[in-house]
Coordinates of C-alpha atoms and ligand atoms in Angstrom, one line a residue:
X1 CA -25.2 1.0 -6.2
X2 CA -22.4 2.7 -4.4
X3 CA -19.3 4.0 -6.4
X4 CA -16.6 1.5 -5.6
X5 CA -13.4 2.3 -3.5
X6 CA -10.2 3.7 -5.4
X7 CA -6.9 2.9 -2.9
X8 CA -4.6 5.2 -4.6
X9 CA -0.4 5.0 -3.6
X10 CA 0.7 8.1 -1.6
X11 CA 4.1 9.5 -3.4
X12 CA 7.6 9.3 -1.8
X13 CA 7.2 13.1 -1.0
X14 CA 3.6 12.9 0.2
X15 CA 4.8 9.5 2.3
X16 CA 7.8 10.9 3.7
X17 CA 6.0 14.8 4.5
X18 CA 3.6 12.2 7.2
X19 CA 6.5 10.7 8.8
X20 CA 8.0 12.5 9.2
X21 CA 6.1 14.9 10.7
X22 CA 4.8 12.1 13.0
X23 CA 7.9 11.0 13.9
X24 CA 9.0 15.2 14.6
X25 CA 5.3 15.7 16.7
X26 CA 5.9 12.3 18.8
X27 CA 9.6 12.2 19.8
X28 CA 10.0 16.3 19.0
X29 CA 13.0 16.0 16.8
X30 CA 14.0 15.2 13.0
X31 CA 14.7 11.9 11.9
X32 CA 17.8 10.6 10.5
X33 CA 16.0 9.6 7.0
X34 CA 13.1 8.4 5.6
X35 CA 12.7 4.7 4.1
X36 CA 9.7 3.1 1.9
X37 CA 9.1 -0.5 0.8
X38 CA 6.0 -1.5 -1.4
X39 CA 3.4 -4.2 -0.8
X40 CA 3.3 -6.6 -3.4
X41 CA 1.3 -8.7 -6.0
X42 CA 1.9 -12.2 -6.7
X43 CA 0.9 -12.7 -10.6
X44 CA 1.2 -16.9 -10.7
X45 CA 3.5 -19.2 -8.5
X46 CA 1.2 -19.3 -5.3
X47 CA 1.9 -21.3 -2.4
X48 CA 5.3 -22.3 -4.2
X49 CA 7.9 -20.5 -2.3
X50 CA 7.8 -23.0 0.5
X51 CA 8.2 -25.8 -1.4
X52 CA 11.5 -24.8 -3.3
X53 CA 9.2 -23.3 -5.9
X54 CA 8.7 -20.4 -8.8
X55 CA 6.9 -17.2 -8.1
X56 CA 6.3 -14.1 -10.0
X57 CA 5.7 -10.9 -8.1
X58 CA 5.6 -7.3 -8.9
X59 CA 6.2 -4.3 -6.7
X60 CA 3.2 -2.3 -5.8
X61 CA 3.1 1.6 -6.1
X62 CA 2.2 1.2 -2.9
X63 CA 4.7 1.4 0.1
X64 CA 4.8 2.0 3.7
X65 CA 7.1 4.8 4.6
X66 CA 9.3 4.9 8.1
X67 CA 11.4 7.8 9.6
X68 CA 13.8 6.5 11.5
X69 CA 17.0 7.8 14.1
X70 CA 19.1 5.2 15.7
X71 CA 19.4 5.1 19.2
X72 CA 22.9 4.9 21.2
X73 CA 20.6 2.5 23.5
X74 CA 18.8 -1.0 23.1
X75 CA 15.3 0.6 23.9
X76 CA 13.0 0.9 20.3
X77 CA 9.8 3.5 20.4
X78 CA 7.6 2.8 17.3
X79 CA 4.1 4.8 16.4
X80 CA 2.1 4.6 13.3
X81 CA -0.6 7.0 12.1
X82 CA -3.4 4.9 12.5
X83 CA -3.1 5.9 16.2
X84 CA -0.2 8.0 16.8
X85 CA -1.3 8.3 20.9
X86 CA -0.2 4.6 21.1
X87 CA 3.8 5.0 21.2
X88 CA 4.8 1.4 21.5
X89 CA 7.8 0.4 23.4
X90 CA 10.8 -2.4 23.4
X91 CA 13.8 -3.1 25.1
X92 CA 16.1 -4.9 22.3
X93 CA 18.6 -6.2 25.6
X94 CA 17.2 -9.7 26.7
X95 CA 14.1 -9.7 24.2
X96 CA 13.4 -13.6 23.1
X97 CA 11.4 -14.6 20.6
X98 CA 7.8 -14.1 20.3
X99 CA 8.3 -12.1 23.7
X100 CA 6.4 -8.9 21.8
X101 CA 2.9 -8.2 21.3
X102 CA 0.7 -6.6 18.7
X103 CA 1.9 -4.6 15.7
X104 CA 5.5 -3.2 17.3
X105 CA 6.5 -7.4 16.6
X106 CA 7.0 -6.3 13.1
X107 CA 9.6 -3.9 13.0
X108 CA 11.0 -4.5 16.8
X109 CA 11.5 -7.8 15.4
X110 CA 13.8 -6.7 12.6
X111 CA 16.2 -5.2 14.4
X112 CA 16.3 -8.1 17.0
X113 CA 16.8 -10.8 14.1
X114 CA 19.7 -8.6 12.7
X115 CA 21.6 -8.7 16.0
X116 CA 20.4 -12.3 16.4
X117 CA 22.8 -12.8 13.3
X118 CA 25.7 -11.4 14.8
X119 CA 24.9 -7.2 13.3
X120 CA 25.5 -3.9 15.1
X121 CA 22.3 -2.8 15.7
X122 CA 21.1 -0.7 18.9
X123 CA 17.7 0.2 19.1
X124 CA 15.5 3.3 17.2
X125 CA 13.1 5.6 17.5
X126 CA 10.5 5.2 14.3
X127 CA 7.3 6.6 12.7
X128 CA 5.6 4.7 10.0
X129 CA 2.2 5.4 7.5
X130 CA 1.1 3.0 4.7
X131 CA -1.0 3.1 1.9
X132 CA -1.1 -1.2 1.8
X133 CA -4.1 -1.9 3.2
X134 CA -4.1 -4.8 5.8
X135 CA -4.8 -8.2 5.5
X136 CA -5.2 -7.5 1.6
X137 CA -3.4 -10.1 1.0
X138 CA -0.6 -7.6 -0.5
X139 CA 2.2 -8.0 2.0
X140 CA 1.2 -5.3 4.3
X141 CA 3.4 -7.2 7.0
X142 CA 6.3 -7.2 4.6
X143 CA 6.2 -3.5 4.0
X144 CA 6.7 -3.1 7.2
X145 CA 9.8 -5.4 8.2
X146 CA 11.3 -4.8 5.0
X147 CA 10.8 -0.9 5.1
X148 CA 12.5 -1.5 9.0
X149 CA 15.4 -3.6 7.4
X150 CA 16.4 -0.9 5.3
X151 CA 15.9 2.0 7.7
X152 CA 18.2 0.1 10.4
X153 CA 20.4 -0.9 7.1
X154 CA 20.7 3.1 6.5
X155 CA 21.3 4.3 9.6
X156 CA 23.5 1.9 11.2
X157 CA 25.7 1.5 8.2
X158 CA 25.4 -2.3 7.4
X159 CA 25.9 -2.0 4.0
X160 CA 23.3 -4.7 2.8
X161 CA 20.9 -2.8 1.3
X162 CA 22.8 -1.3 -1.5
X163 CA 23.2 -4.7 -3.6
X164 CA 20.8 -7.2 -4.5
X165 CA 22.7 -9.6 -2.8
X166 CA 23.8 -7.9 0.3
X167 CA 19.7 -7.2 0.3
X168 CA 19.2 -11.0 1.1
X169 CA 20.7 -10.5 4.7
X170 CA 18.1 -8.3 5.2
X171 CA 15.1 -10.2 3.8
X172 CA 16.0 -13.5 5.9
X173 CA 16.0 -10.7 9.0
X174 CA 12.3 -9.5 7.4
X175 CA 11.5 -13.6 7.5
X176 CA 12.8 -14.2 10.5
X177 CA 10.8 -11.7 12.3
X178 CA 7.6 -12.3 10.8
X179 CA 8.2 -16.3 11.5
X180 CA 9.5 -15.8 15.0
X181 CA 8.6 -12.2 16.8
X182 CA 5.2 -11.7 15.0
X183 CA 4.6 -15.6 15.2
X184 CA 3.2 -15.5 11.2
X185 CA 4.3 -17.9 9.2
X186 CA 5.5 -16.8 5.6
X187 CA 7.7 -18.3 3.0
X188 CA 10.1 -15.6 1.9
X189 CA 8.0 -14.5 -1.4
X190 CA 6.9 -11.6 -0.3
X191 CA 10.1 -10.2 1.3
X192 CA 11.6 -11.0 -1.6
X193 CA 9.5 -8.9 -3.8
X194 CA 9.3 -5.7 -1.7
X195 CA 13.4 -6.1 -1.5
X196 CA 14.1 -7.0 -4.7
X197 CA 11.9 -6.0 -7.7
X198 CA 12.6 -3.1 -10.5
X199 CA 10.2 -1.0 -11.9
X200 CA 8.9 -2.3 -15.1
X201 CA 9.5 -5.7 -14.3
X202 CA 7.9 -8.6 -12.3
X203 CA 10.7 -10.8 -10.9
X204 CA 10.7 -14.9 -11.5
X205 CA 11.9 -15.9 -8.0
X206 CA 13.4 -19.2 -7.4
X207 CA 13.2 -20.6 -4.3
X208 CA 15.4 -24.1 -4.8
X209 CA 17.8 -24.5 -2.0
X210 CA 20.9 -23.5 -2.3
X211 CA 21.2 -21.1 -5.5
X212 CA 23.6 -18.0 -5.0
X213 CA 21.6 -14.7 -5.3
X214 CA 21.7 -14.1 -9.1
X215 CA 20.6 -17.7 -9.5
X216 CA 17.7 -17.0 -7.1
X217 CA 16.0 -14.3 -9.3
X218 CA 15.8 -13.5 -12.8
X219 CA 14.2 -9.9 -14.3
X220 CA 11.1 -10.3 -16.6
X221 CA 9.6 -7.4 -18.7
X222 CA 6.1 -6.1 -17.4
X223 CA 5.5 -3.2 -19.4
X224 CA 2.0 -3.6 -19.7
X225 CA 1.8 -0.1 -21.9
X226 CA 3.2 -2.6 -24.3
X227 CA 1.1 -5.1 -24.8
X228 CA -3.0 -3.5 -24.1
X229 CA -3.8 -5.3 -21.4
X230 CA -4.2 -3.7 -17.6
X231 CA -4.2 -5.5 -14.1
X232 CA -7.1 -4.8 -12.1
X233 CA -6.2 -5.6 -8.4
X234 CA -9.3 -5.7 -6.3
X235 CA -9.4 -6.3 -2.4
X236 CA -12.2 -8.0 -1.4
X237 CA -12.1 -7.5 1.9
X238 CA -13.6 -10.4 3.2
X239 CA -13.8 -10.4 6.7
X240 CA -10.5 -11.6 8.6
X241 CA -9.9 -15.2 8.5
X242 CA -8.1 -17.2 11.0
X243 CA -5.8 -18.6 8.2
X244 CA -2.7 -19.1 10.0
X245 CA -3.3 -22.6 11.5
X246 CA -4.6 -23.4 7.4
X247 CA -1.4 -22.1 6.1
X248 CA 1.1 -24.2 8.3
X249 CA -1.0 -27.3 7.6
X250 CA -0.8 -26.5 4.1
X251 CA 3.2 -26.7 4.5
X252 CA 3.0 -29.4 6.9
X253 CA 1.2 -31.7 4.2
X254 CA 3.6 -30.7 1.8
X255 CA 6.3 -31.5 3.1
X256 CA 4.7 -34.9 4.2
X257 CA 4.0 -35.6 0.7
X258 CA 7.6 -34.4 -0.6
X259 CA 9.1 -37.5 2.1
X260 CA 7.0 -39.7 1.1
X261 CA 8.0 -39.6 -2.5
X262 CA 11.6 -40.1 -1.7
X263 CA 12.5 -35.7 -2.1
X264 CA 13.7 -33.0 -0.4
X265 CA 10.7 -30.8 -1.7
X266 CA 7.9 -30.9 -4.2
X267 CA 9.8 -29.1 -6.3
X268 CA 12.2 -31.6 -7.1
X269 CA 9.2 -33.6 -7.6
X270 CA 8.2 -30.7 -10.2
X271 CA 11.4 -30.9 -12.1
X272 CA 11.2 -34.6 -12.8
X273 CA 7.2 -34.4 -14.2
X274 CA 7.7 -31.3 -15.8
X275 CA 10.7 -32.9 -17.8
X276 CA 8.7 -35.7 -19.0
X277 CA 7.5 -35.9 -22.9
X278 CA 4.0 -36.4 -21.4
X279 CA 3.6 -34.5 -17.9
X280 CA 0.4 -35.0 -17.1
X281 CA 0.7 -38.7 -17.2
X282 CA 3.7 -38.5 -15.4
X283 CA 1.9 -36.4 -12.6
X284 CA -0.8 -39.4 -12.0
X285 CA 2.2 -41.1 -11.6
X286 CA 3.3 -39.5 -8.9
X287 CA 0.0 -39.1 -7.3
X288 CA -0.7 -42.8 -7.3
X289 CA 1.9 -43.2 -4.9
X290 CA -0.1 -41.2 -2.2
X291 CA -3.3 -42.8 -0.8
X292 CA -4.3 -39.8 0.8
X293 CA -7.1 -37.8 -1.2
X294 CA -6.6 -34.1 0.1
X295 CA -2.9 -34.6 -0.2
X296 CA -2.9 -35.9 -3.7
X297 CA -4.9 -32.6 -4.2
X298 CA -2.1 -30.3 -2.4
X299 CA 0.4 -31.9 -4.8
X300 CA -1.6 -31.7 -7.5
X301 CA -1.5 -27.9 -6.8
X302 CA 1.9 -27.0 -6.2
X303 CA 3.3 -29.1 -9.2
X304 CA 1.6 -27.8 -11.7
X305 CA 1.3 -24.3 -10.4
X306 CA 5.1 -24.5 -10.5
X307 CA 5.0 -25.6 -14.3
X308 CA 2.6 -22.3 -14.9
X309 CA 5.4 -19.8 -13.5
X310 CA 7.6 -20.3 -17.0
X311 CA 4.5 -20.9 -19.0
X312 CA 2.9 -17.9 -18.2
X313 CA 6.4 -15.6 -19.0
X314 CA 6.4 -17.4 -22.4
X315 CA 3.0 -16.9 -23.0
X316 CA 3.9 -12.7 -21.7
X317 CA 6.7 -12.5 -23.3
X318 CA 5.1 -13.5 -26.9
X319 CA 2.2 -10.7 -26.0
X320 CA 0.1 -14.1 -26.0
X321 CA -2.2 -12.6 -23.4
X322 CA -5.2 -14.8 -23.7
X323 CA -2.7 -17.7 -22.9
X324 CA -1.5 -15.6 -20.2
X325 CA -5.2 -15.0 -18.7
X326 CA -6.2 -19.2 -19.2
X327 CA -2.8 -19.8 -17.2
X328 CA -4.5 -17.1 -14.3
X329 CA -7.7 -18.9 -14.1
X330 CA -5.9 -22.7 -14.3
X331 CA -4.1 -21.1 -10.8
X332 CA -7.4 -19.8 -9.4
X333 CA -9.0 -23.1 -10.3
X334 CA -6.5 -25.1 -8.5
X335 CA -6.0 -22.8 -5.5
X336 CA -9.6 -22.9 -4.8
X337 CA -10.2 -26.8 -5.7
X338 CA -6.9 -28.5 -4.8
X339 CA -5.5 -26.1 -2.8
X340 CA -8.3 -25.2 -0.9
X341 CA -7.5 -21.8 -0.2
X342 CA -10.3 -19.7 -1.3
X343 CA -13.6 -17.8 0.2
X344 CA -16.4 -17.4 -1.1
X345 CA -15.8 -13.1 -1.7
X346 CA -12.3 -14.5 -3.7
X347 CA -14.8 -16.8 -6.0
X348 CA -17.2 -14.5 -6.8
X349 CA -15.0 -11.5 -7.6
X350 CA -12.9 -13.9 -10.2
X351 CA -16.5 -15.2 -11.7
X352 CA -17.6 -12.2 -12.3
X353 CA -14.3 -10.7 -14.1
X354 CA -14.4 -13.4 -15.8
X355 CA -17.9 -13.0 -17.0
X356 CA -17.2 -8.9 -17.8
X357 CA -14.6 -10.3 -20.2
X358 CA -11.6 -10.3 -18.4
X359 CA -8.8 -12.3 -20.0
X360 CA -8.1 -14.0 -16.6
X361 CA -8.6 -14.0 -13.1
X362 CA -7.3 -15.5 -10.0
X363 CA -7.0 -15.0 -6.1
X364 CA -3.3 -13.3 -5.2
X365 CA -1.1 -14.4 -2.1
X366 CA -2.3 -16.6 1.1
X367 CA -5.9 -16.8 0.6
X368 CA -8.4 -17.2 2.9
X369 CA -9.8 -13.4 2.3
X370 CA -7.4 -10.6 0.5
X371 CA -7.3 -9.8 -3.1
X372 CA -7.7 -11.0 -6.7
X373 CA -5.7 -10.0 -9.6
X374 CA -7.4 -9.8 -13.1
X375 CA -6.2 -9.1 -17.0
X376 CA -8.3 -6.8 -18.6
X377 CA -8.5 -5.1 -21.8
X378 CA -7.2 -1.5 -21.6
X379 CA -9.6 0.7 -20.0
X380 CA -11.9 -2.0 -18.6
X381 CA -10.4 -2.0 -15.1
X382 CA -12.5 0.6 -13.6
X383 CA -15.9 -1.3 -14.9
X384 CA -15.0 -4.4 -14.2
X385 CA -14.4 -3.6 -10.6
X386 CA -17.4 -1.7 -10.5
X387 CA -19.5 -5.0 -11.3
X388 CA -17.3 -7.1 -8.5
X389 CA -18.6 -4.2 -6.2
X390 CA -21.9 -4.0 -7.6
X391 CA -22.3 -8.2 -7.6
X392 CA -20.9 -8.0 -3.5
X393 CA -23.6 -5.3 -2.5
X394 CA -26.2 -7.5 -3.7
X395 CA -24.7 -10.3 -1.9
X396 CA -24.3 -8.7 1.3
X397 CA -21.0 -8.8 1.4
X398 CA -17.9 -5.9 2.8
X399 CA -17.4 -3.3 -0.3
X400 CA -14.3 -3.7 -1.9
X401 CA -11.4 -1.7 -3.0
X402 CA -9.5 -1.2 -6.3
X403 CA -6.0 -0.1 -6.6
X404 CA -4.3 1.0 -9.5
X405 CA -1.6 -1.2 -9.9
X406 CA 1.4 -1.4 -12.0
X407 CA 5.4 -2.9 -11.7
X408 CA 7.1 -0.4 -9.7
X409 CA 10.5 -0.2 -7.5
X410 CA 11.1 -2.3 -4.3
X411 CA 12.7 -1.0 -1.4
X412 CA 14.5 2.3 -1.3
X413 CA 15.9 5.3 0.9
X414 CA 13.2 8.5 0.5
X415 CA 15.2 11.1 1.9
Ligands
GLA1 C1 1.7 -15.6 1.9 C2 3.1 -16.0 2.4 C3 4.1 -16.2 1.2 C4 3.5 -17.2 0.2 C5 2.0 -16.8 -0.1 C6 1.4 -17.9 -1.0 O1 1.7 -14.4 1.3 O2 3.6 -15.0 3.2 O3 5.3 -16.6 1.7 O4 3.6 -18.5 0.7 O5 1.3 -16.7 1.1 O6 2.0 -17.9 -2.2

């Protein structure tokens, strides 16, 4: 059986050595500075954000790195290492939305959202290399427009990015871009994460309307060294899935289902079962009011995966980690039986942690392909992902990758 795949996280200085040579080889001159914002895990709260829910992400060790100079013009020139003979170009004057193709969307997008909102922002001249792998389900897309948001932060002076607050300007730019230059939809967890995590910690995000910026997110020790336990994160990589047409019908049938019970979102909806004596009964309640199956199942999802966010930081906080792991595969369960957002690679590689003795397992992010997330006992990490590998081979499926994983810093200026 082949040896499986380590993806290990580049360091600031190795990240910011490529860029910026690329960015000195292609444009043949130094950059202003050098930015880097992580990919992302999601540990519980999935498919919450857009529905005024609780998530939970940590900061990957892993980050995509830009070297940036402003420009005194509205023209952008971005190139990556993946083919650094494709410089792509943008005029920021005139540019509407959705009117760019391909990757350069992204981070041309960024800067065209911040001037959208009313900031100073001409156009740049960037290089960028990652160590998130795409379409791992890890936020590669966020890397990028959050990594971009800084970098124009930086060097045009905005401001935002030294706060946590001021940071949010720059997030709803990273949103906003995604949503309407790359045309992908996303909620706002996984800008939120790359922007706004600390090392050590994983972050309880809140997304009810309307709560300032310290109400929005709350620190949560995730020391693992503490407790025994590691987090294997494994990538299947299961073949690309054409998951954005699932994902807005996912949202659409939420927020169907929020109107029809009388709310502005399901989390409202959440609140009021989750306060009851007895919430279970309370949620048939609820569900009884739908007559349609599959979106009884979608509700089903979201409200209780919103009441797992707080359980499973209880269960952490009280080193109860084999509560903690039952809470991962309650999430999994759902996702892949209510929610409907599994494949078969995601399945198999959380059956077969499960069955090496992991304490939990469950798929992390969109779905449709991209990674799992697993509690393991200390040192287990390495076999266990060995077995997933192993257990795919057989099944003909794509090898997949492991990375070492562990809380680390959001967004910050390199150099
Ligand atoms: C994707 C989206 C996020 C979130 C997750 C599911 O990663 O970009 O906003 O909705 O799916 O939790």
């Amino acid at each position: 059986m082949t040896q499986v795949d380590i993806v290990n996280a580049m360091s600031d200085a190795e990240g910011a050595a490529k860029v910026t040579a690329l960015f000195e080889r292609t444009y043949g001159t130094k950059p202003a500075g050098v930015w880097a914002a992580p990919g992302r895990v999601n540990l519980i709260g999935e498919h919450t954000d857009y529905n005024g829910g609780l998530c939970l992400p940590i900061a990957l060790p892993h980050r995509t790195y830009i070297a940036l100079s402003p420009r005194t013009d509205t023209q952008v020139r971005v190139v990556s290492d993946i083919n650094e003979n494709d410089v792509q170009t943008a005029d920021l004057n005139g540019l509407e939305a959705g009117g760019i193709d391909g990757w350069a969307a992204y981070p041309v997008g960024v800067a065209w959202a911040l001037r959208e909102a009313g900031h100073d922002v001409q156009g740049f001249d960037a290089a960028f290399s990652t160590c998130v792998p795409f379409g791992s389900g890890l936020s590669s897309s966020a890397a990028m427009t959050c990594s971009t948001a800084l970098a124009l932060d930086g060097a045009y002076d905005l401001g935002f990015g030294a706060t946590d607050a001021g940071r949010i300007t720059l997030i709803n730019a990273a949103i906003t871009s995604e949503n309407d230059m790359a045309g992908a939809s996303t909620g706002g967890l996984d800008q939120s994460a790359s922007m706004r995590c600390t090392p050590d910690h994983a972050i309880r995000l809140d997304f009810r309307p309307g709560l300032t910026a310290e109400e929005s997110a709350q620190q949560e020790a995730f020391d693992l060294s503490n407790h025994g336990p590691e987090l294997l994160v494994l990538d299947t990589r299961a073949p690309h899935q054409l998951n954005d047409g699932q994902y807005a019908q996912r949202r659409a049938t939420c927020e169907e289902a929020a109107e029809l019970l009388g709310a502005d979102n399901l989390r409202e909806v959440a609140d009021l079962v989750n306060a009851q004596a007895d919430p279970a009964t309370a949620l048939e309640g609820v569900l009884e009011r739908l007559d349609d199956d599959t979106m009884r199942k979608r509700v089903r999802h979201v409200i209780t995966e919103i009441g797992r966010v707080d359980d499973f930081i209880e269960a952490f906080a009280e080193g109860d980690m084999q509560t903690a792991g039952d809470l991962f595969n309650a999430s999994h369960d759902s996702l892949r039986d209510d929610y409907e957002v599994t494949v078969p690679e995601l399945d198999i590689a959380v059956d077969v942690a499960r069955d090496e003795g992991a304490l939990g397992a469950r798929m992390t992010g969109g779905g449709f392909g991209g990674s799992i997330i697993a509690l393991v006992n200390q040192g287990e990490s390495q076999r266990i992902a060995q077995c997933i590998a192993d257990e795919f081979e057989r099944r003909g499926f794509n090898a997949p990758r492991a990375l070492p994983a562990y809380a680390a810093q959001s967004a910050h200026r390199v150099q």
